[in-house]
mmCIF file of C-alpha atoms in Angstrom:
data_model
loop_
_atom_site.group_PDB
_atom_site.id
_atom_site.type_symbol
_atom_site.label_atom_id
_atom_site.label_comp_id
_atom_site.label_asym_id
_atom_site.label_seq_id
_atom_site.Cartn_x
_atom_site.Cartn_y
_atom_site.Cartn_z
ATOM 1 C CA UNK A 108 281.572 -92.077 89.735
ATOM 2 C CA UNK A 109 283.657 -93.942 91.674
ATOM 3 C CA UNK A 110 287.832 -93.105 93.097
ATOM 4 C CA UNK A 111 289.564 -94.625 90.847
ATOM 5 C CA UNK A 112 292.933 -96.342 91.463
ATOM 6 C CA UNK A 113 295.977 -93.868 89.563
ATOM 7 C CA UNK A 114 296.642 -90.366 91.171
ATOM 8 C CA UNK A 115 295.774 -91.614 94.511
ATOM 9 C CA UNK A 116 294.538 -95.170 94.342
ATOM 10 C CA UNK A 117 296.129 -98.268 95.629
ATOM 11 C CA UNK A 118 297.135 -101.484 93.263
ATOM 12 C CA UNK A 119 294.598 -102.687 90.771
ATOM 13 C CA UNK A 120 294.513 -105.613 88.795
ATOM 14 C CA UNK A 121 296.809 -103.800 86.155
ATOM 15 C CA UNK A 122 299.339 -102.853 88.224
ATOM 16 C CA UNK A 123 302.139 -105.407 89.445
ATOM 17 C CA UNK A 124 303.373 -105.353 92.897
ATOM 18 C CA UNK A 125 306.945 -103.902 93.428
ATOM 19 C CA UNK A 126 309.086 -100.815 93.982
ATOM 20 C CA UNK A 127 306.689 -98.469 91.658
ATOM 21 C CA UNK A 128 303.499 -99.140 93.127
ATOM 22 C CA UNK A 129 304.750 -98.612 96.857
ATOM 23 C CA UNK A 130 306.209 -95.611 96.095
ATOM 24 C CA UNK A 131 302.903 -94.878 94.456
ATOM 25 C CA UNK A 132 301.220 -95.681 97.498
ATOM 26 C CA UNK A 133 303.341 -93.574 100.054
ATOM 27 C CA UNK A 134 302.978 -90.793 97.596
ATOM 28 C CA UNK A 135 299.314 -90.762 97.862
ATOM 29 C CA UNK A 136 298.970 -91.241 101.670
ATOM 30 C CA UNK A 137 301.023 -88.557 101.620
ATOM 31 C CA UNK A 138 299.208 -86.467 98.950
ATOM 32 C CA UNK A 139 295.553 -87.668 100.787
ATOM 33 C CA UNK A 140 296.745 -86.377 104.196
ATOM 34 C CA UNK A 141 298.049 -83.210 102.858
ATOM 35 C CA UNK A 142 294.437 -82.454 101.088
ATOM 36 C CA UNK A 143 292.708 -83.268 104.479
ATOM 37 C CA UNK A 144 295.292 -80.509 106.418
ATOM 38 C CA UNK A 145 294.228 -78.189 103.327
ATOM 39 C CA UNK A 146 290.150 -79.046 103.579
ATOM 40 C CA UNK A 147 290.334 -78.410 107.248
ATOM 41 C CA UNK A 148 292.232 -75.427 107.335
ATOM 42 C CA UNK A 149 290.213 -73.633 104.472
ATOM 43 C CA UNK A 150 286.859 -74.565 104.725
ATOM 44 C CA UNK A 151 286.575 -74.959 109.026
ATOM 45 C CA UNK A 152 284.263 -77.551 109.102
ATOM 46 C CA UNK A 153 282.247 -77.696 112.396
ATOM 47 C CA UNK A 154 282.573 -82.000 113.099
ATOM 48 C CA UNK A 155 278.855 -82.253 112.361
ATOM 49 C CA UNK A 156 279.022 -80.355 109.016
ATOM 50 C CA UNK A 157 277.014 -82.086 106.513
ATOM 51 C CA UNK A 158 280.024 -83.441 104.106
ATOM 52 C CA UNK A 159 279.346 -85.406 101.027
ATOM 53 C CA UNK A 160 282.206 -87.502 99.526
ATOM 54 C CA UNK A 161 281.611 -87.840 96.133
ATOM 55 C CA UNK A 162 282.878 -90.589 94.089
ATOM 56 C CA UNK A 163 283.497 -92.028 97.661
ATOM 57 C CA UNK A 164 283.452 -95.567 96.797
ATOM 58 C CA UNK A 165 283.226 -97.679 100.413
ATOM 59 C CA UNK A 166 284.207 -95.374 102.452
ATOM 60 C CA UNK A 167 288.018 -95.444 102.841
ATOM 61 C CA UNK A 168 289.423 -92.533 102.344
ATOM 62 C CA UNK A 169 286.132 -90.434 104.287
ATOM 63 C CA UNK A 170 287.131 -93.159 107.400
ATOM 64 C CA UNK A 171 290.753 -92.718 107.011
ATOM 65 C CA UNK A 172 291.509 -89.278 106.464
ATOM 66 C CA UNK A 173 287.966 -87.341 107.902
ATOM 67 C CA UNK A 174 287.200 -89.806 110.632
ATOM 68 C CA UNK A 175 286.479 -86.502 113.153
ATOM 69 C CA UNK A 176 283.709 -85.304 110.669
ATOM 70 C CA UNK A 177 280.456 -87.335 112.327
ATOM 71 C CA UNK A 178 277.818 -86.488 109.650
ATOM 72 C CA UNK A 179 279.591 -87.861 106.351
ATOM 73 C CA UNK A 180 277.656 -89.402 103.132
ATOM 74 C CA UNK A 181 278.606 -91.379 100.514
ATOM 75 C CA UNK A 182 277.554 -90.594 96.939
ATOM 76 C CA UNK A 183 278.575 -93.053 94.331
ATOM 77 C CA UNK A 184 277.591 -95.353 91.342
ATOM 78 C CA UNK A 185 278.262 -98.710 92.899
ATOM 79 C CA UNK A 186 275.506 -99.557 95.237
ATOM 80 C CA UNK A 187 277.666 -102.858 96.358
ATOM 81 C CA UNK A 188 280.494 -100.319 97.895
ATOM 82 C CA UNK A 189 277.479 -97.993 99.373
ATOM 83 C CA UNK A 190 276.166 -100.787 101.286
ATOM 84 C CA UNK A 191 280.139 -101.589 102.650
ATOM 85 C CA UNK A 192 280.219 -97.889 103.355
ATOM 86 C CA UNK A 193 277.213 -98.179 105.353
ATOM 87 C CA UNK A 194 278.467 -101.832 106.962
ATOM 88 C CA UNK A 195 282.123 -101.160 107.923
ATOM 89 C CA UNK A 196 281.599 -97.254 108.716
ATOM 90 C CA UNK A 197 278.322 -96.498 109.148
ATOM 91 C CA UNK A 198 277.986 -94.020 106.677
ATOM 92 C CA UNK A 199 274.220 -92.678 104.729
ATOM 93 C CA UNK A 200 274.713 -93.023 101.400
ATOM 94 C CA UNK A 201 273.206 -91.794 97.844
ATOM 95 C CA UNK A 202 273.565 -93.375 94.956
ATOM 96 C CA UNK A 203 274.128 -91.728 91.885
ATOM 97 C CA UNK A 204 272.727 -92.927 88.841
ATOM 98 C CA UNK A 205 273.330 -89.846 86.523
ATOM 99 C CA UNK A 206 276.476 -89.437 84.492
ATOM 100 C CA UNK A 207 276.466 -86.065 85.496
ATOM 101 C CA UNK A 208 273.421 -83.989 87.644
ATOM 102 C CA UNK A 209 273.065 -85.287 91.282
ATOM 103 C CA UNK A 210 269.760 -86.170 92.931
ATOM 104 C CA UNK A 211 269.986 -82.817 95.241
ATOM 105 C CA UNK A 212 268.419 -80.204 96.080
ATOM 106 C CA UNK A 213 270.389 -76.775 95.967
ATOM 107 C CA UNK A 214 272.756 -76.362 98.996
ATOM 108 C CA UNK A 215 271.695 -79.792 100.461
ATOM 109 C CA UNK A 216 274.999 -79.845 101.964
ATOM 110 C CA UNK A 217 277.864 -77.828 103.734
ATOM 111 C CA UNK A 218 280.752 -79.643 101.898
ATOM 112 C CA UNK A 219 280.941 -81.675 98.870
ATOM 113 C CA UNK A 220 284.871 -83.555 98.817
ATOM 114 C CA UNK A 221 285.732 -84.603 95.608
ATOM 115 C CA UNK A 222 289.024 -86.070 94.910
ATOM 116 C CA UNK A 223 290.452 -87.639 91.577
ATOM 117 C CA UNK A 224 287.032 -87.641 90.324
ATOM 118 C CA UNK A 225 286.065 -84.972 87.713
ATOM 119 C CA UNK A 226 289.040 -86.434 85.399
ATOM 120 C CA UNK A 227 286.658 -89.323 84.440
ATOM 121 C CA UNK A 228 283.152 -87.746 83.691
ATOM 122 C CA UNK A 229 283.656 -87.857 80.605
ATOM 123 C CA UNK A 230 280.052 -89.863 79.843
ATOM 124 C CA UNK A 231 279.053 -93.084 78.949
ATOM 125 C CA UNK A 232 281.837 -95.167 79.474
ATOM 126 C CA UNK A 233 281.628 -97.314 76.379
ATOM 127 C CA UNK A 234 281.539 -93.974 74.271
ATOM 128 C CA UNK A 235 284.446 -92.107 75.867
ATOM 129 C CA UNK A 236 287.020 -94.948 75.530
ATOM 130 C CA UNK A 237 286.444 -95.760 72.026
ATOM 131 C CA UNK A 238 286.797 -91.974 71.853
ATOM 132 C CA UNK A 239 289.752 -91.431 73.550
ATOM 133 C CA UNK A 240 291.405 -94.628 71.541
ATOM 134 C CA UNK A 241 289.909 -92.871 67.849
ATOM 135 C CA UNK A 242 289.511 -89.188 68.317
ATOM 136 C CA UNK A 243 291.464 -86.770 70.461
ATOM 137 C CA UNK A 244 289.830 -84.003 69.917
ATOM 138 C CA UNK A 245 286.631 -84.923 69.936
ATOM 139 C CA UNK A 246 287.224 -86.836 73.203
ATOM 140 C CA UNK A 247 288.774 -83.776 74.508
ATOM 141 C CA UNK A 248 285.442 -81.390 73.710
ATOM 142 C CA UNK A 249 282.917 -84.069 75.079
ATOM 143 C CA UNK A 250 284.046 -84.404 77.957
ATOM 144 C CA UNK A 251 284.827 -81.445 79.199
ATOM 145 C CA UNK A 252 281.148 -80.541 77.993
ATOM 146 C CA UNK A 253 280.465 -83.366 80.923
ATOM 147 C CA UNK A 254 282.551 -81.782 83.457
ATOM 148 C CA UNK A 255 280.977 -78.446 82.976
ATOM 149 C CA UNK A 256 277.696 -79.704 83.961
ATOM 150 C CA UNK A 257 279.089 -81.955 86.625
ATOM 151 C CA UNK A 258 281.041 -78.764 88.085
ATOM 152 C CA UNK A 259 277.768 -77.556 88.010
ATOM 153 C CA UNK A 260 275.993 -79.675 90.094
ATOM 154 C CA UNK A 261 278.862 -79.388 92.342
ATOM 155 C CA UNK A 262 278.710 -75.423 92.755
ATOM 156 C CA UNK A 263 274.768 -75.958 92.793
ATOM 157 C CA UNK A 264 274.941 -78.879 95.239
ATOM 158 C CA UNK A 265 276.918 -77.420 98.181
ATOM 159 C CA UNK A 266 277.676 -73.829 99.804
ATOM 160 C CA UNK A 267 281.100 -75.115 100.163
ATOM 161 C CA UNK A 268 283.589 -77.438 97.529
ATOM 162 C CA UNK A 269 286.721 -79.372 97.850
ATOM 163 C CA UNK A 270 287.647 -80.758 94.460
ATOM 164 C CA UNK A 271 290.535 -82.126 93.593
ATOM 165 C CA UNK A 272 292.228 -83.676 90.081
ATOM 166 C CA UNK A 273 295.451 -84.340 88.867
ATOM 167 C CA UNK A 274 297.521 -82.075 86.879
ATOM 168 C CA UNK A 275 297.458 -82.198 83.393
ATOM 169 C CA UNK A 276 301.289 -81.164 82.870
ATOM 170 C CA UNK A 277 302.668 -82.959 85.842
ATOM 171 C CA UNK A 278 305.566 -85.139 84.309
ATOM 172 C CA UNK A 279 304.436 -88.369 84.977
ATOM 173 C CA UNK A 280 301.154 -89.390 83.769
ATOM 174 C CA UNK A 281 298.959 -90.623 87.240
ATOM 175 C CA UNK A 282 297.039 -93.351 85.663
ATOM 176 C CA UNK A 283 299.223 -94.990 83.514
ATOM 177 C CA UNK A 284 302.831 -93.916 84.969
ATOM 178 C CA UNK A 285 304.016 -93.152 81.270
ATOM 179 C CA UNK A 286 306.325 -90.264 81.475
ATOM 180 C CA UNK A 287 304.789 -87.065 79.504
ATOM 181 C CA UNK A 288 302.458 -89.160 77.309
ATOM 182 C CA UNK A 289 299.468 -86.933 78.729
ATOM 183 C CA UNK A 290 300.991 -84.075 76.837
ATOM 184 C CA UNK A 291 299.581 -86.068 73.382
ATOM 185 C CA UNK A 292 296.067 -86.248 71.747
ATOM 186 C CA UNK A 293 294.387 -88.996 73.667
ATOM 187 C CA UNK A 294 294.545 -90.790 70.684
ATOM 188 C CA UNK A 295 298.325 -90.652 70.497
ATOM 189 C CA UNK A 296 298.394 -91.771 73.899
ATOM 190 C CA UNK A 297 296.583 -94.618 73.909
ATOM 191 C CA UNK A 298 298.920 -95.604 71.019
ATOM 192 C CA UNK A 299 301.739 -95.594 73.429
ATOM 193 C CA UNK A 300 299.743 -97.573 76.461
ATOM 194 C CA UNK A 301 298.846 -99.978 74.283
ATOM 195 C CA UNK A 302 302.471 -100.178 73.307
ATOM 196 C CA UNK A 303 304.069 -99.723 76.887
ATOM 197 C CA UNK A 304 301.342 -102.269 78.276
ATOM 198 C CA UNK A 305 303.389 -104.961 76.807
ATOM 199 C CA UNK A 306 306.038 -104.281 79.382
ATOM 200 C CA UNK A 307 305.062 -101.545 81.458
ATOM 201 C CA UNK A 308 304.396 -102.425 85.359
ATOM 202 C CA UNK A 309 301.275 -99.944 85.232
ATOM 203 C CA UNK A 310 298.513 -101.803 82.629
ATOM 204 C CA UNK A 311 295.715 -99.665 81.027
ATOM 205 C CA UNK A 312 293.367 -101.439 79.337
ATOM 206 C CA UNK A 313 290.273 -98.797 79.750
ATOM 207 C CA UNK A 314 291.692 -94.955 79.855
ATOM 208 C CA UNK A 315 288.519 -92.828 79.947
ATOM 209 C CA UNK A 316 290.463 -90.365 81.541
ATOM 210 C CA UNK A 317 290.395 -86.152 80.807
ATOM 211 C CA UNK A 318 293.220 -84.478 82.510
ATOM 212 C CA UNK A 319 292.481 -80.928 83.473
ATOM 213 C CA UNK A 320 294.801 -77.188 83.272
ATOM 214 C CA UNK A 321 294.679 -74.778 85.720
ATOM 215 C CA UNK A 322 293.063 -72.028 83.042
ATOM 216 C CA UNK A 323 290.071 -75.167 82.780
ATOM 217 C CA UNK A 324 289.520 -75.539 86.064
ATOM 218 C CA UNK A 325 289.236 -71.637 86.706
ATOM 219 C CA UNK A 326 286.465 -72.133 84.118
ATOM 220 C CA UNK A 327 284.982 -74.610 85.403
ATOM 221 C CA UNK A 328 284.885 -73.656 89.222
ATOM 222 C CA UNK A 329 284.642 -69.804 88.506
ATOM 223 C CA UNK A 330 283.728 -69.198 92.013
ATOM 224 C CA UNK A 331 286.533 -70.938 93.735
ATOM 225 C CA UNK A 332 289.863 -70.555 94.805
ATOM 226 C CA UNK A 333 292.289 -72.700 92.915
ATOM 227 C CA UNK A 334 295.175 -73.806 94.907
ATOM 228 C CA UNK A 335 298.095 -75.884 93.457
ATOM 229 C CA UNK A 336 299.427 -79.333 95.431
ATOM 230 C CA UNK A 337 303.089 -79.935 94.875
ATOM 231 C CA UNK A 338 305.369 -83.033 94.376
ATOM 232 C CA UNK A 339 308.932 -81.830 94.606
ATOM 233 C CA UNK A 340 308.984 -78.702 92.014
ATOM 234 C CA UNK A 341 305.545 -79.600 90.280
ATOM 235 C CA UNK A 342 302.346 -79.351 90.032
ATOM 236 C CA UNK A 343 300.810 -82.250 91.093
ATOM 237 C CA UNK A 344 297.217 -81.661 91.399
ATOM 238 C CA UNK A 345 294.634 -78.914 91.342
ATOM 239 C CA UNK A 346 291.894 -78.460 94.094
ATOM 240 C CA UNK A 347 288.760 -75.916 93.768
ATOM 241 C CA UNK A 348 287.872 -74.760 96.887
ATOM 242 C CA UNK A 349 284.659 -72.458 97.273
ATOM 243 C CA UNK A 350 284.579 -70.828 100.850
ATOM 244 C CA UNK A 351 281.779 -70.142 102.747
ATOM 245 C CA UNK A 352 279.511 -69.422 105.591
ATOM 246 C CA UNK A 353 279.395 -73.362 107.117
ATOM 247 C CA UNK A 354 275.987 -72.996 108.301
ATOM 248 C CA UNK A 355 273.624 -75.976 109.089
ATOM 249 C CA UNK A 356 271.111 -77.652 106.559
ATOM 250 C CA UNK A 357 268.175 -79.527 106.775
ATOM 251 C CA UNK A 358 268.141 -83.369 105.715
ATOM 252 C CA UNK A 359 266.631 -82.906 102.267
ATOM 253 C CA UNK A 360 263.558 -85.239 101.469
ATOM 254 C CA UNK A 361 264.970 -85.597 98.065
ATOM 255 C CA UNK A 362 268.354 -86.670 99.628
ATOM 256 C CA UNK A 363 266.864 -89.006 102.069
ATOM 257 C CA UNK A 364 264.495 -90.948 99.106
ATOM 258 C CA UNK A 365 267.992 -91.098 97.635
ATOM 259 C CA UNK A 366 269.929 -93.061 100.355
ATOM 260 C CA UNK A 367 270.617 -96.766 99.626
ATOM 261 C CA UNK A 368 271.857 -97.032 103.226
ATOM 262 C CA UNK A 369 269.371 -98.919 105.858
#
């Protein structure tokens, strides 16, 4: 579970330089330092809180926008980007190897971040994109059977949470820039990126995505208060944030057998 480019990514290899994709990327920085004003003003964090980013890739965003915060891991799939979050920042690291249960014990940490994550666990990847190009509604109940028990882990994980996802109903879909098309049956939609990726500056060749309402992610983070990030009049993302008494916790041995760091 790694960030993935779209909501608050920078260019990939389907997305053409230009106009769109810097206005994309001012957007997000904006968006990004916005969240980190929110995390620190809701949840307090002491700077040697025990803070997981997860879905952290190699570090970036932790460095970029958290760089006070001196006891930060890295949890992700991709042990090559753990090891450059370990180089270039210095980071411990865990890597995950579960679609969706993390190898931790209960309240290993003080903070788990998680930004533009949840949206993909929607399992195996091979599985969920044939099923989000065949099936809507199927797609649509798996995976959010997937985020339930990634939620889950979350709420299980941490005494506090910070996650974040884009809107479902904000105009402009984030990972494919297609104008309402999230609004369809995944099916539907795929239907019109394949069509639009003939032309379109923003290519989508592997949407595994599962775009989340506000009533969902009451459900799914029943514990948490659900605050609403704005882009001009809309809703542009939801975050879950859990509150709670920030006090210290031990290194976990099961944390520590986890680490891929040095």
């Amino acid at each position: 579970m790694s960030k993935k480019t779209g909501p608050d990514g920078g260019p990939d290899a389907g997305q053409k330089p230009g106009l769109l994709a810097s206005l994309q990327g001012y957007v997000a920085d904006r968006s990004r330092r916005s969240r980190a004003r929110l995390l620190f003003q809701t949840l307090a964090p002491q700077d040697d809180a025990r803070v997981l980013d997860l879905g952290g890739g190699r570090g970036l965003h932790a460095a970029r926008y958290y760089g006070r915060l001196t006891n930060v891991w890295i949890g992700d799939h991709s042990r090559q980007s753990l090891e450059r979050a370990n180089r270039d920042f210095g980071y411990r690291t865990i890597l995950l190897e579960g679609t969706t249960t993390l190898p931790l014990d209960d309240n290993a940490f003080d903070i788990i971040f998680c930004s533009s994550v949840i949206e993909h666990v929607t399992g195996p990847k091979h599985e969920a994109l044939a099923l989000f190009k065949t099936d809507g509604a199927r797609f649509a109940a798996e995976a959010y059977s997937y985020q339930k028990r990634f939620a889950d882990e979350i709420r299980r994980c941490a005494t506090q949470y910070f996650v974040q996802t884009p809107y479902r109903y904000f105009p402009i879909e984030v990972h494919c820039w297609i104008p309402l098309v999230s609004l369809l049956p995944t099916h539907w939609q795929w239907r019109v990126i394949d069509l639009f990726n003939k032309f379109w500056p923003r290519k989508q060749m592997s949407p595994d995505w599962a775009l989340l309402n506000e009533r969902q992610m009451r459900e799914l983070f029943p514990d948490g208060e659900i605050h609403r990030e704005k882009f001009l009049i809309f809703t542009k993302s939801l975050i879950a944030v859990r509150r709670g008494r920030p006090v210290p916790v031990a290194t976990t041995e099961h944390a520590r057998n986890a680490s891929s760091g040095p």
